Amino acid sequence: MDEHAADPGAITRPGPDTPEPIVGRDAELARLFRAVDAVSADPVVVLVGDVGTGKSALLDSAVRRAGARGARVLRADGSESESNLAFSALHQLLRPVRAEVDGLPERQHAALHDAFGTGPAAVAPDLMVIGVAVLSLLSALGDEGPVLVVLDDAHWFDRASLDALAFVARRLEGEPVTMLIGARAGEHLPGFGRQLPTLALGPLDDAASRGLLDRRPAVPTGRTRARILDQAGGNPLALTELARAAAAPGAAPEVPSAGPLPLTEHLERIFAARLDTLPTTTRRALLLLAAMDTVDSAITVPAGLPHAEDGAWPPAERAGLVRRTGRDVRFRHPLVRSALYHAAPFEARREAHLQLAETLRDAPDRRAWHLAAAAPRPDAAVSAELVRTADRARRRGGHAAAAKALQRAAELSPRRADSARLLVEAAGAAVFTGDLAWVEELAAAVRARTDDASLLASATVHVGRLAVLTVRHTVVFSRLIHAAERSAVSRPGTALDLLAGAAVVRFYSGEDAHRHRVQDVLRRLPRHASHTWLRTWVRAVSDPRTDRAELVSLLPRLSAEAEHRPDRLTAFAVMAWLLDETPQAVRAYDAAFDRELPGPLPEGLEGAAAWAYVEHGRWEQARTACARTTAVGSAAGLDHAVACAAAADATVLAFQGDAAAARARAEDALALIDPLESRSVSVYARRALGAAAAAEGAYERAYDQLRMVFTADGAPVHYHASYPALAELAAAAVRAGRRAEAAALVERSARALAENASPRLRALLGRARGLLADPEEAEPHFRAALADPSLAHWPFEHAQTLLDLAEWLRRRRRIAEARAPLTDALEIFRRLGARPWIERARAEARAAGLDVADSPPDALTALSPQQRQIIGLAARGLTNREIGERLFLSPRTVGSHLYRSFPKLGITARSQLRDLIEGPLAAARHQD
């Protein structure tokens, strides 16, 4: 499926043909050649242009250039008919390297085999694992020499392949791999964001247009030439085809006069008109090829298509409709296929599809789509075939393919009730594509087909499930709560499902009016034992402070249920985290991730995983959770999910002392949301900015940022995210001279929380009061904040309080008493890698007479955040491949980071990492 800048027969895929020069695209060719020759900083280039501007011709030239230089070329060409088949484009791309795929680690090659339908697919393969597998494969191929990946007509790739390849495209920096992508202008490629360099093909200028005509075997002249130049508008394909049409005997009328038809339709008419001059056998072969439209030549002969050497093809080749390369016959341009297919009568198209369906009994998914194309009216049997296709696609992780199959099955279902039900199922599958507009379209189709309240509510649930991950919180909440209100009396279970989504929106928005609406509906619902789980979810998410003790008392029962229902583990973890039962949350997240339970999209509040790990002192896992959410959210275009991850990531970076990186990530989060629509993200980002400023000693700036997480009168901007900032706000206030203002705010918060404050929040309030109190009155507050041994489960907060107490004791000249909390605090800060706090604790320890020498972990300050993360994992014994899987990097990239890190750490071998990271901690434990 080529798009050509000269004679469509001149430039082909690598083969025996000698290509003609490409006219008028010198700058574009040079840009592609720089990428292929690895002299460009960009490993990925997206080539976009209208139909016929020459994208494929340019990509062909790049392929020849790469091949001449010894590069390995992997290529996939998009096919309109195969866009419904999950992972078909990725399978086409990797088919030449099947042996290398089998050489990947077990989990990775199993994921690819499951995606391609050649594995057991007991569960849907993880998109991130598939992405890492492809990245690792390309990186390994790069060890043998440069690799060129060409994705042509990418706008016709199936969505599952696009997601995996977009994941790879964002991670090719430093790899000996170049990716060139051809796509039509105006077509959206999910996951391939604006950050990728784009090369746009515009019309040829007048000189190039005339030069292209001059290269024709029969050069058009006079009025015909002027009309061609006028009508083509600089489009290379149009110039070539109009000139060919003008030169054909008796075909002058094919050159269109000015009129209302777009250029593509003019061209399609020209291609279709050539059918009249062709023999019947040729027309029949062309229609079969058009109906098949597959790049899989292995099925062409069994499908009844004539061999490439058959006499049916030369007339079509002379007419400029196909080209033959060895045993392969292909249309010269996608417009040819479209024109010939639609020019044929429906009955002829139907017969072609039925012939293909009969031949493809061993390829049930392809067969089902051919039967669907042949169906002139609703057909229950064909609808059922498509439902089975959807089931297979879902098992392989092809959610877009499943949704398309279900949508078409609904169109072919004879009964409206079945049609509506299938559309609801299609919406449920489409949720996992991240395409909210599509889910809303399917929900609208449900409303047009049925007034069944249960189906209508289910459609609304599906829309809400995805919409909660966007930034449209006000609109989404309104839809969900209205639907819940309508369902409350007649369908309480459905109403609870809707409230579950509304509660998530309430958390993200932080809008207090939303809490009242949720509670009003919840009070109207009958209490039933089977509803305990969802009722608890709604209460914990929308209002975790009120009746906290009762909610916490329900956690053991919910935990036991989650053990038997692994799909509920992450939901249980969210509730535990919201209730400040962080250790339970972390255990549940560990179990979920060990079972690889997270789905293809971030679920509502999946950012809670990162925050639970942050609070529990497992910052490495927190950043890994952020990386996953960012990768999946970016691919699906879910800005709010990406913003949540950025805010959590910024906080860890600030605690580790990388203030510049923390600010950048926090600003990324704020740029993606409206602070009045997403108060949660806004508060988390402000807390990160405050922590970054404090790490630099800029306490006035830190206080200003932290003060923004409360309103002017001292109320929390967000009912859950604001309160944990109280102690940090107090610490900044003391150093910024804002003690009185901060003290009033802390006391207001203490009164608001009252008995509903968790032990963690009571400890943070104690620390804040100790910092803000008169020196003679501070000690009881610090002691109270440290009294409960369970507070060690929040190690960073615990260590901060230990240090505050030690500083207070030393200033009271109680130096001997200060040494124990100082030693404990320093050990925790070192274990966490909290560099600013290590320095502060070390200085205080020296002032207390402790012998604290500079220690090797401080060498980590010279590393980037990602390098520190990799070093930490390597110190635990993980291989480069295992680290790559966790951080969504290739083994080569991991190795490169380690190579650059070792000299900075003063080590020469991987075996030294464990002692470097853990040795000083053991020594610190034995200090007096």
CSV table of C-alpha atoms in Angstrom, one decimal, residues 7-9 216 237-249 251 254-256 266-280 282-283 286 315-322 331-333 335-336 339-340 343:
chain,number,residue,atom,x,y,z
A,7,ASP,CA,5.2,6.9,-11.3
A,8,PRO,CA,3.4,4.5,-9.0
A,9,GLY,CA,5.2,1.7,-10.7
A,216,ARG,CA,6.1,10.7,-17.7
A,237,LEU,CA,-0.2,10.7,-7.0
A,238,ALA,CA,-2.8,12.9,-8.6
A,239,LEU,CA,-0.2,14.3,-11.0
A,240,THR,CA,0.9,10.8,-12.0
A,241,GLU,CA,-2.6,9.3,-12.3
A,242,LEU,CA,-4.2,12.3,-14.1
A,243,ALA,CA,-1.3,12.2,-16.6
A,244,ARG,CA,-1.7,8.4,-17.1
A,245,ALA,CA,-5.5,8.9,-17.6
A,246,ALA,CA,-4.9,11.7,-20.2
A,247,ALA,CA,-2.4,9.5,-22.1
A,248,ALA,CA,-4.7,6.4,-22.2
A,249,PRO,CA,-6.4,6.0,-25.6
A,251,ALA,CA,-9.6,8.3,-21.8
A,254,GLU,CA,-11.0,11.0,-17.2
A,255,VAL,CA,-9.1,14.2,-16.5
A,256,PRO,CA,-11.7,15.9,-14.2
A,266,HIS,CA,-11.7,12.2,-8.4
A,267,LEU,CA,-8.9,9.7,-8.2
A,268,GLU,CA,-11.1,6.9,-7.1
A,269,ARG,CA,-13.3,7.5,-10.1
A,270,ILE,CA,-10.3,7.4,-12.4
A,271,PHE,CA,-9.2,4.0,-10.9
A,272,ALA,CA,-12.7,2.6,-11.1
A,273,ALA,CA,-13.2,3.7,-14.7
A,274,ARG,CA,-10.2,1.5,-15.7
A,275,LEU,CA,-12.2,-1.6,-14.8
A,276,ASP,CA,-14.3,-1.3,-17.9
A,277,THR,CA,-11.3,-2.0,-20.2
A,278,LEU,CA,-10.2,-5.1,-18.3
A,279,PRO,CA,-11.1,-8.8,-18.9
A,280,THR,CA,-13.7,-10.4,-16.7
A,282,THR,CA,-9.0,-9.7,-14.2
A,283,ARG,CA,-11.9,-7.8,-12.7
A,286,LEU,CA,-9.1,-7.6,-8.5
A,315,PRO,CA,-3.9,-6.2,-17.8
A,316,ALA,CA,-4.3,-4.8,-14.3
A,317,GLU,CA,-0.6,-4.0,-14.0
A,318,ARG,CA,-0.6,-2.2,-17.4
A,319,ALA,CA,-3.6,-0.2,-16.1
A,320,GLY,CA,-1.6,1.0,-13.1
A,321,LEU,CA,-3.8,-0.8,-10.6
A,322,VAL,CA,-1.5,-3.4,-9.2
A,331,PHE,CA,-2.5,-2.7,-5.1
A,332,ARG,CA,-0.3,0.3,-6.1
A,333,HIS,CA,-2.2,2.5,-3.7
A,335,LEU,CA,-7.1,4.3,-3.1
A,336,VAL,CA,-7.1,1.7,-5.8
A,339,ALA,CA,-12.1,2.5,-5.7
A,340,LEU,CA,-12.4,-1.0,-7.1
A,343,ALA,CA,-17.3,0.3,-7.7
